[in-house]
Short mmCIF file of C-alpha atoms and ligand atoms in Angstrom, two decimals:
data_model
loop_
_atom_site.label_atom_id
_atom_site.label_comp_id
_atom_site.label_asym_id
_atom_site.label_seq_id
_atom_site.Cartn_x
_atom_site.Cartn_y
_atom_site.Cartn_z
CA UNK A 188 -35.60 39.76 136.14
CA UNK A 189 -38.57 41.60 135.80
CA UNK A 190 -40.05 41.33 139.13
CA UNK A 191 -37.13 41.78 140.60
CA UNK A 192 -36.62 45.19 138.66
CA UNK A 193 -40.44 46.21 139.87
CA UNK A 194 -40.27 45.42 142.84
CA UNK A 195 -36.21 47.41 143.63
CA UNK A 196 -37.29 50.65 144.85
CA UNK A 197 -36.04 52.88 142.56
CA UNK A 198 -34.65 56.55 141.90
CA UNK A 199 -36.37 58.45 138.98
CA UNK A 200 -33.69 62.14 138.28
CA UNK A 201 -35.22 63.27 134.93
CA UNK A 202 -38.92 62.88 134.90
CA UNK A 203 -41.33 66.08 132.75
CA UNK A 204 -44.53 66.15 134.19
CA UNK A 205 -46.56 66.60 131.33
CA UNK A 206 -44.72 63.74 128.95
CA UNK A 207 -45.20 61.05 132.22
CA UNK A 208 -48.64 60.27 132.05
CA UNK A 209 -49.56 57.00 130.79
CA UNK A 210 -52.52 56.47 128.78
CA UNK A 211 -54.62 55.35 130.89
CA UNK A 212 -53.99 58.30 133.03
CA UNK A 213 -54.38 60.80 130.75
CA UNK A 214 -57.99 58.90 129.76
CA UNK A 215 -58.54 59.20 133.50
CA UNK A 216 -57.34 62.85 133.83
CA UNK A 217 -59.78 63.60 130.62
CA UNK A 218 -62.59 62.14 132.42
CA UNK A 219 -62.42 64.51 135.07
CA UNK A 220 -61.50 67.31 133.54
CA UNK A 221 -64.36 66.78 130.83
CA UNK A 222 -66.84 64.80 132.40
CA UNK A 223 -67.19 61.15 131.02
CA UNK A 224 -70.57 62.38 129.52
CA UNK A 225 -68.89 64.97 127.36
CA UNK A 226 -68.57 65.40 123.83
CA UNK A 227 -64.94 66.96 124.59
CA UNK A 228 -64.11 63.38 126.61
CA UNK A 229 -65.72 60.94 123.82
CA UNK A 230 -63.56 63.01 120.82
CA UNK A 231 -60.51 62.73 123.19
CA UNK A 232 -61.10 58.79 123.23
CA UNK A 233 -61.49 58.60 119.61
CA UNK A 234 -58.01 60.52 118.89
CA UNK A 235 -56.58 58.24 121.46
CA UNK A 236 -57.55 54.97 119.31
CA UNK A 237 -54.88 56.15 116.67
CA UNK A 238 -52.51 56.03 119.42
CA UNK A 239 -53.20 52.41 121.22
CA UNK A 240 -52.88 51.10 116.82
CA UNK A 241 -48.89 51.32 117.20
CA UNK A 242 -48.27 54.81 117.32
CA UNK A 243 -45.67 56.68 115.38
CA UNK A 244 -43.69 59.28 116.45
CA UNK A 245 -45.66 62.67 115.56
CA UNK A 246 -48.51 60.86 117.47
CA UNK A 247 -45.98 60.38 120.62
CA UNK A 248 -45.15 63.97 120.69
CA UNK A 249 -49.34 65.21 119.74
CA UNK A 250 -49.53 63.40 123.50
CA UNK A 251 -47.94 66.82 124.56
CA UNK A 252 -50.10 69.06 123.66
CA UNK A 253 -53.05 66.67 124.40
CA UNK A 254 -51.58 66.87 128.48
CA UNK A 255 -51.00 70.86 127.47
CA UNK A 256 -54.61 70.99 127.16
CA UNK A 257 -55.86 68.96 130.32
CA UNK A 258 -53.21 70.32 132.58
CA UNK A 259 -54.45 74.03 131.99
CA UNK A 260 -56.61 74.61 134.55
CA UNK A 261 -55.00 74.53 138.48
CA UNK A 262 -58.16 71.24 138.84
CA UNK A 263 -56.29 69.58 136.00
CA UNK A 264 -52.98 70.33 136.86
CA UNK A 265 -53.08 69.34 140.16
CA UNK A 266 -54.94 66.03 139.24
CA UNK A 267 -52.05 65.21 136.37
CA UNK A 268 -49.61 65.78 139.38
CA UNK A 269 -51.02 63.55 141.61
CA UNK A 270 -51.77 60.88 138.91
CA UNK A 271 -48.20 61.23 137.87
CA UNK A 272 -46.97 60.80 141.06
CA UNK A 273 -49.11 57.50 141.56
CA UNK A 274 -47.65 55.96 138.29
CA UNK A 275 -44.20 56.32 139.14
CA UNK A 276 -45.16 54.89 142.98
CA UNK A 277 -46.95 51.95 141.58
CA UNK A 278 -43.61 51.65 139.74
CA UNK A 279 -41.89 51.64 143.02
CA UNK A 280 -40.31 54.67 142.02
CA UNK A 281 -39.25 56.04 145.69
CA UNK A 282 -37.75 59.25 145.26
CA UNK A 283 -38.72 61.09 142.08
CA UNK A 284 -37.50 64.38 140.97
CA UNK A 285 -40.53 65.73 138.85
CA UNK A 286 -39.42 68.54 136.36
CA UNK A 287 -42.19 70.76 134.30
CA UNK A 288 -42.32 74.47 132.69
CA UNK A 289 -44.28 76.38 134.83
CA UNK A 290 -47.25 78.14 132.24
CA UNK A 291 -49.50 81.13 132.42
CA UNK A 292 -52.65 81.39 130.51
CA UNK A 293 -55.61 82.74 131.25
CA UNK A 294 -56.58 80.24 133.71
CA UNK A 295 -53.24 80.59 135.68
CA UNK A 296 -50.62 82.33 136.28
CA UNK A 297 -46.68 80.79 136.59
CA UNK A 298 -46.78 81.28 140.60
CA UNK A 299 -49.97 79.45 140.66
CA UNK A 300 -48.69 76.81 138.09
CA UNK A 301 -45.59 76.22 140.39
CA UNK A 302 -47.96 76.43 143.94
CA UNK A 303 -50.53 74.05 142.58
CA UNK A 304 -47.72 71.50 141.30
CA UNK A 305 -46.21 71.99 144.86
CA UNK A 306 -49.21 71.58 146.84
CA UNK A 307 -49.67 68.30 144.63
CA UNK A 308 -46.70 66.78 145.76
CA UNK A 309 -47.50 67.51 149.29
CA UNK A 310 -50.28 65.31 148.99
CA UNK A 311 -49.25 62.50 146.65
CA UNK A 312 -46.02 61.94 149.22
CA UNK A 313 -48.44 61.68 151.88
CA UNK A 314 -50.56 58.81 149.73
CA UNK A 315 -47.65 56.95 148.86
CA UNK A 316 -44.66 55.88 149.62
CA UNK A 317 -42.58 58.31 147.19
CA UNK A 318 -40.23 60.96 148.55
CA UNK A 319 -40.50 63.84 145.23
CA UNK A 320 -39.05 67.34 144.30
CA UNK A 321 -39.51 69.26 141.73
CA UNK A 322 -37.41 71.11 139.19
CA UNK A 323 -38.63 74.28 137.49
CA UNK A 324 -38.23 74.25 133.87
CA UNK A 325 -36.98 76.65 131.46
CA UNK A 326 -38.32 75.58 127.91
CA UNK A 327 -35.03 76.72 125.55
CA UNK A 328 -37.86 78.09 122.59
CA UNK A 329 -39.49 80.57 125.14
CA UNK A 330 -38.00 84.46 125.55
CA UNK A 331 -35.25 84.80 128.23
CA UNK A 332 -37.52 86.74 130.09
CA UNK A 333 -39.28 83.91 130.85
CA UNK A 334 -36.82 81.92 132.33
CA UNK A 335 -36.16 84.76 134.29
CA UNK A 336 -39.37 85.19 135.76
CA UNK A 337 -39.48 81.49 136.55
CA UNK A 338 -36.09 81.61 138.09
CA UNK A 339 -36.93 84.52 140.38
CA UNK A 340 -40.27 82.56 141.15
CA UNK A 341 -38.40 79.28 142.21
CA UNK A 342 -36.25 81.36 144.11
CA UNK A 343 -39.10 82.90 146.13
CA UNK A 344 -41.15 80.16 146.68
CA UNK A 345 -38.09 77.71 147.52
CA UNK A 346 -37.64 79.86 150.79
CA UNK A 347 -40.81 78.23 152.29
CA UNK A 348 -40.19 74.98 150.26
CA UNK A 349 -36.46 74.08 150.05
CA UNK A 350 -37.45 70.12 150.54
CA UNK A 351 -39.71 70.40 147.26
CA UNK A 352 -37.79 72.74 145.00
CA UNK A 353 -34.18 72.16 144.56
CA UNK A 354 -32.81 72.61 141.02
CA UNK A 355 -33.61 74.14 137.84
CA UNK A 356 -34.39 71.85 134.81
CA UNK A 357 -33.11 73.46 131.16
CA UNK A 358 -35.28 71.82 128.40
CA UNK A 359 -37.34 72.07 125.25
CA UNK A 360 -36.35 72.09 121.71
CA UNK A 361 -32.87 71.79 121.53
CA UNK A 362 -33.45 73.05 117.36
CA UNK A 363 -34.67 76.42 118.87
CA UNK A 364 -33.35 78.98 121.37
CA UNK A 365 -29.57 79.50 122.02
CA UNK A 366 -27.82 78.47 125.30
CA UNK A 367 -25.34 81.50 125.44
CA UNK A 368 -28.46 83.53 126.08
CA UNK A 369 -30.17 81.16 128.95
CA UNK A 370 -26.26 81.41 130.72
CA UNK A 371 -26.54 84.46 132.79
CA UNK A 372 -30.16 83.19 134.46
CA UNK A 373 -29.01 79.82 134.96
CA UNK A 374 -26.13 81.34 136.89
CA UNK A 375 -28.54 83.11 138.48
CA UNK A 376 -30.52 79.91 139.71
CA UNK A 377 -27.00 78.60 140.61
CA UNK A 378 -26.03 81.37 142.74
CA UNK A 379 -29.79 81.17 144.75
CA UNK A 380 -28.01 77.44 145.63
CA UNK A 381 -30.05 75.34 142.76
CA UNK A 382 -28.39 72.22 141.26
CA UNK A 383 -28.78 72.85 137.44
CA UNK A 384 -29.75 69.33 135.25
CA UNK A 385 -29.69 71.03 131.45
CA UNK A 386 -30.50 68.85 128.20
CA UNK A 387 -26.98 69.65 126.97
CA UNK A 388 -25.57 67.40 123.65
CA UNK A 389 -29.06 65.99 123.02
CA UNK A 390 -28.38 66.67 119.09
CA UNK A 391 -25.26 67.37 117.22
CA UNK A 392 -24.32 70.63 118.39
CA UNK A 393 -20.74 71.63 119.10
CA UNK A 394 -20.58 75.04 119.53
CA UNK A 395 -23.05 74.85 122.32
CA UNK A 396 -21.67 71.79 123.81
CA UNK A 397 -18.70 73.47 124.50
CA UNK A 398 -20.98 76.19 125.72
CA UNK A 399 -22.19 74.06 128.23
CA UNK A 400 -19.69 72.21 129.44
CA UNK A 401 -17.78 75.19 130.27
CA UNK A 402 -20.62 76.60 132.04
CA UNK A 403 -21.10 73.06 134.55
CA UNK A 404 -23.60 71.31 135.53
CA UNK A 405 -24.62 68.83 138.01
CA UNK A 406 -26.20 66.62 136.18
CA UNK A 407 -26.75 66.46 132.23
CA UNK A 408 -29.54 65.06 130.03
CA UNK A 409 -28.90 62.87 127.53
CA UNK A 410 -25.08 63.83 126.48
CA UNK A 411 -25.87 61.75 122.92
CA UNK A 412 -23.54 63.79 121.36
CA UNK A 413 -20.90 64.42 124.19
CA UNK A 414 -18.50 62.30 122.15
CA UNK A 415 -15.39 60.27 123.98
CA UNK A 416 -13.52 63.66 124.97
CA UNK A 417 -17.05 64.84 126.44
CA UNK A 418 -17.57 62.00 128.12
CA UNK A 419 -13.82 61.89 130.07
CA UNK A 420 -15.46 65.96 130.90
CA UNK A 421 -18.12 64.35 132.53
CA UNK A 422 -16.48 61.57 134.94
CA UNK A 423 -13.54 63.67 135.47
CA UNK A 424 -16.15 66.55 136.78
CA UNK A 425 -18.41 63.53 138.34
CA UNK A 426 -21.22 64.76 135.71
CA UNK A 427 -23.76 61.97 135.18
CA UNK A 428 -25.59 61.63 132.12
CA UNK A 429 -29.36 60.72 132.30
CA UNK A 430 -29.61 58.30 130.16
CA UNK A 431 -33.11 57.52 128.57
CA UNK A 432 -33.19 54.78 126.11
CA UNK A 433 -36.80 54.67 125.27
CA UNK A 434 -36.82 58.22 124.46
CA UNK A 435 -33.90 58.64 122.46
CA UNK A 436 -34.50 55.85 120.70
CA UNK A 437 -38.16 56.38 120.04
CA UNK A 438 -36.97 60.10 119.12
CA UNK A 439 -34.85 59.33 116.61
CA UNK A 440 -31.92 61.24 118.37
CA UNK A 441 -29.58 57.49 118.77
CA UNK A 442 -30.79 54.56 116.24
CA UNK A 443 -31.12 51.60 118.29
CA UNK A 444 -31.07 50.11 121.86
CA UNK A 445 -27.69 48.20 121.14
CA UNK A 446 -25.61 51.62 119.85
CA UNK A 447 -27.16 53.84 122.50
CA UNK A 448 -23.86 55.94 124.46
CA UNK A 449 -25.21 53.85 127.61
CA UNK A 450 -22.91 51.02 126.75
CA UNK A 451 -19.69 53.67 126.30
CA UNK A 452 -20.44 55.20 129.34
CA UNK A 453 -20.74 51.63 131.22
CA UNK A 454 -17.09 50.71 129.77
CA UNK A 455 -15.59 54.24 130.49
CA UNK A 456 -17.40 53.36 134.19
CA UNK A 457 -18.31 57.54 133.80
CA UNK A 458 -21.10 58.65 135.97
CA UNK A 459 -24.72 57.99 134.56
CA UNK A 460 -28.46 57.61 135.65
CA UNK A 461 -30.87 55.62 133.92
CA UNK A 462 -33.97 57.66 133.77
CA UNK A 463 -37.59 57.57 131.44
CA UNK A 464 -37.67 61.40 130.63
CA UNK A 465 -41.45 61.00 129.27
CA UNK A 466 -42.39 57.68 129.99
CA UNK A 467 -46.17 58.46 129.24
CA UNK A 468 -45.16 60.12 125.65
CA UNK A 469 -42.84 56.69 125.27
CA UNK A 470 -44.80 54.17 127.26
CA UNK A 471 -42.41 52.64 129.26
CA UNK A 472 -41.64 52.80 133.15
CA UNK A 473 -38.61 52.80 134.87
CA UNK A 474 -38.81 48.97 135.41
CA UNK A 475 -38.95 48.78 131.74
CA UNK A 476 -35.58 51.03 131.38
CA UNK A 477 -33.79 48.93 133.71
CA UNK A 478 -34.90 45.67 131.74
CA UNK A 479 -34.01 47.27 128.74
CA UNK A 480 -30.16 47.40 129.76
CA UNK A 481 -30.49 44.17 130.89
CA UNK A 482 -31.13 42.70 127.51
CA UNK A 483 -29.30 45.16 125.82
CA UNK A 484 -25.91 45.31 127.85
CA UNK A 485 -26.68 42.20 129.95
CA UNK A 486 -26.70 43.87 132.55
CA UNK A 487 -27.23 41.83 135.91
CA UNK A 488 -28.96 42.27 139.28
CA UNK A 489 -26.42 43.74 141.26
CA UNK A 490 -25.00 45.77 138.78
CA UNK A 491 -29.09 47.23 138.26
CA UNK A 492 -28.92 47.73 141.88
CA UNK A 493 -25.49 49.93 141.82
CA UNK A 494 -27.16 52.07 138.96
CA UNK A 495 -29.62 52.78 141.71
CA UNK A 496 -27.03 53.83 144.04
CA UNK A 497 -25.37 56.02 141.40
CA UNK A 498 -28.87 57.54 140.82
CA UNK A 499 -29.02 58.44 144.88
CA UNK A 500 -25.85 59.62 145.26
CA UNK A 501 -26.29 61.88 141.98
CA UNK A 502 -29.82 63.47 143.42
CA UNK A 503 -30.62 66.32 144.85
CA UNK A 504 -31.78 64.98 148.14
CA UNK A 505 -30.46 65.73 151.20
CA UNK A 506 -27.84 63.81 153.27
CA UNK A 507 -30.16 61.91 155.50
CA UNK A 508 -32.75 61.51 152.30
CA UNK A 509 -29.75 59.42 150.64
CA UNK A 510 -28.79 57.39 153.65
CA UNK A 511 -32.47 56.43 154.13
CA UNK A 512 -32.62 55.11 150.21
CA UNK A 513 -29.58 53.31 150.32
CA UNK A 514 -31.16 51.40 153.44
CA UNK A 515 -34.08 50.73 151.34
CA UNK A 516 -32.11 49.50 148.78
CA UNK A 517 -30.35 47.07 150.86
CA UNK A 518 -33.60 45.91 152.58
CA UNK A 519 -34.88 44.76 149.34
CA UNK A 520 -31.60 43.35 148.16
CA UNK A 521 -31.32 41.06 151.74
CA UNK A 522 -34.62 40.17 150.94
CA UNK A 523 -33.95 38.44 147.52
P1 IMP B 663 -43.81 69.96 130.95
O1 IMP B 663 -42.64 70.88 131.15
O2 IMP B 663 -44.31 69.36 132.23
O3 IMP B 663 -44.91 70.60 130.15
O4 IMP B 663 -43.28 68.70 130.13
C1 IMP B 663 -43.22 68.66 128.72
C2 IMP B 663 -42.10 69.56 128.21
O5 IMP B 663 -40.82 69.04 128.61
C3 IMP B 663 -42.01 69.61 126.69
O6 IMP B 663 -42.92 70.55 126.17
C4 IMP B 663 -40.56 70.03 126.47
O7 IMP B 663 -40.39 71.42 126.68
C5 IMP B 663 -39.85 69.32 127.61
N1 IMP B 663 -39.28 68.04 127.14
C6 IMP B 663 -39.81 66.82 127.28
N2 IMP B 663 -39.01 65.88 126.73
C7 IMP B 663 -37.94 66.54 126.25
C8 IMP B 663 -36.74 66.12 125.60
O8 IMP B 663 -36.48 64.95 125.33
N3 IMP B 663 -35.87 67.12 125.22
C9 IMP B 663 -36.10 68.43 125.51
N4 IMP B 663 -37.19 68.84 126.14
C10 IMP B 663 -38.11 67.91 126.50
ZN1 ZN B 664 -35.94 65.50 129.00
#
């Protein structure tokens, strides 16, 4: 089952750039940004160690802030991007839909955040065989003006690159920030034409479910808490729900493979994606996610390869950009 699961080319919808690098590539990312002569790379190793000795969760989410760091230059977050992009090829990821929060410090500014992510891309789907867009993110715990700036940015730059940027990502914390004040520049994004993919129900919230739901979506992260009523909302709207075991279970957010809402959704046969969300922060790959249902929902080959086929139709690719996956998809599957 495994190599048949690496080796299906696959559909990746809910993907942040900084939580997808795997260890080794953030040790390779730290190289170059430090030099492997520094004293900045060799302290970097040592607070790795803790990590590779069965990490626990606050050491899954310090993996954050250690990417925060390396990815704040435009050399380091162009590297990240293009390292990221590699992973998820190597994974035989082919069409990946990369989301991060563009950041401005005093080595960058958002725009250049967001044009050295894009020009990234541009060269990691000319390396490999990996068709990828990217989603803007707003972080949830960061002022509305914010969100508004990167909104107006996406919308500006999207005019020269509507292949690359195509929806608007709604993430972070889901303890801080409320929704009611993202609405009016989310409806913003959604009136420029981007396809919206918010972290809606990812904790037990239901005064800003209902929020949500009201407000649409096309496509919704983690629904944990959706509930049976929210999940009829979602296949009756054709919502799918990204589901990412790994993460929510590692997270604490749903207590164990076998009780995760995957298995509701599969009986309700409501729309869903399986997805990683951070596989770097959670070490796991897509293949890994896929296996993971297997075991957990027994799951079988073809019914692996129509999650894949849910995942195209449900991205934000173009016509022709679905048609060609599906024929990949069948290539492979003729090939078995
Ligand atoms: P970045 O946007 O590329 O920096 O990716 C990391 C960021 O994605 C985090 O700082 C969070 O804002 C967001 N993020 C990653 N995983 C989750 C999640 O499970 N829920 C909500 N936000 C998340
Ligand atoms: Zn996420």
């Amino acid at each position: 089952m495994i190599n048949f699961l690496r080796g299906l080319p696959k559909v990746e919808l809910h993907a942040h750039l900084n939580g997808s690098l795997s260890i080794e590539s953030i040790k390779e990312l730290a190289e170059k940004v430090y030099g492997q002569q520094s004293e900045e790379f060799a302290e970097m190793c040592e607070r790795f160690i803790s990590f590779e000795k069965g990490a626990n969760l606050n050491d899954c989410f310090q993996k954050f802030a250690f990417v925060h760091e390396l990815t704040s230059t435009p050399q380091g977050l162009d590297y990240a991007t293009q390292l990221a992009i590699r992973d998820f090829a190597r994974d035989n990821v082919m069409y990946l839909e990369l989301r991060t929060t563009p950041k401005s410090n005093g080595n960058m500014t958002r725009r250049a955040y967001l044009e050295t992510v894009i020009s990234a891309i541009k060269r990691g789907t000319k390396q490999h065989e990996i068709n990828v867009k990217l989603l803007p993110s707003i972080n949830r715990s960061e002022p509305v003006a914010v969100a508004e700036e990167t909104v107006a940015l996406a919308t500006e730059i999207a005019q020269n690159e509507p292949d690359i940027v195509v929806g608007i990502d709604f993430s972070g914390n889901p303890n801080q920030g409320k929704f009611s004040e993202f609405a009016p520049v989310l409806e913003t994004a959604r009136k420029h034409g981007f396809k919206l993919a918010i972290h809606c129900a990812e904790i037990d919230n239901p005064v800003e479910i209902r929020e949500m739901l009201k407000f649409g979506m096309s496509r919704c992260g983690h629904g944990t808490y959706l509930g049976n009523s929210g999940f009829a909302h979602m296949k009756q709207y054709n919502i799918p729900i990204e589901c990412c075991l790994t993460s929510n279970v590692k997270s604490g957010t749903v207590s164990s493979f076998g009780s995760h809402h995957l298995k509701q959704l599969l009986l309700a046969d409501a729309p869903k994606v399986l997805c990683t969300d951070d596989c770097g922060v959670f070490d796991t790959t897509l293949s890994d996610e896929f296996l993971l249902a297997t075991e957990t929902f027994g799951l079988t080959q073809s019914q692996c390869i129509d999650l894949i086929i849910e995942a195209v139709q449900h991205s934000f690719a173009t016509p022709e950009e679905k048609l060609k996956m599906k024929m990949q998809v069948y290539a492979y599957t003729r090939r078995q």
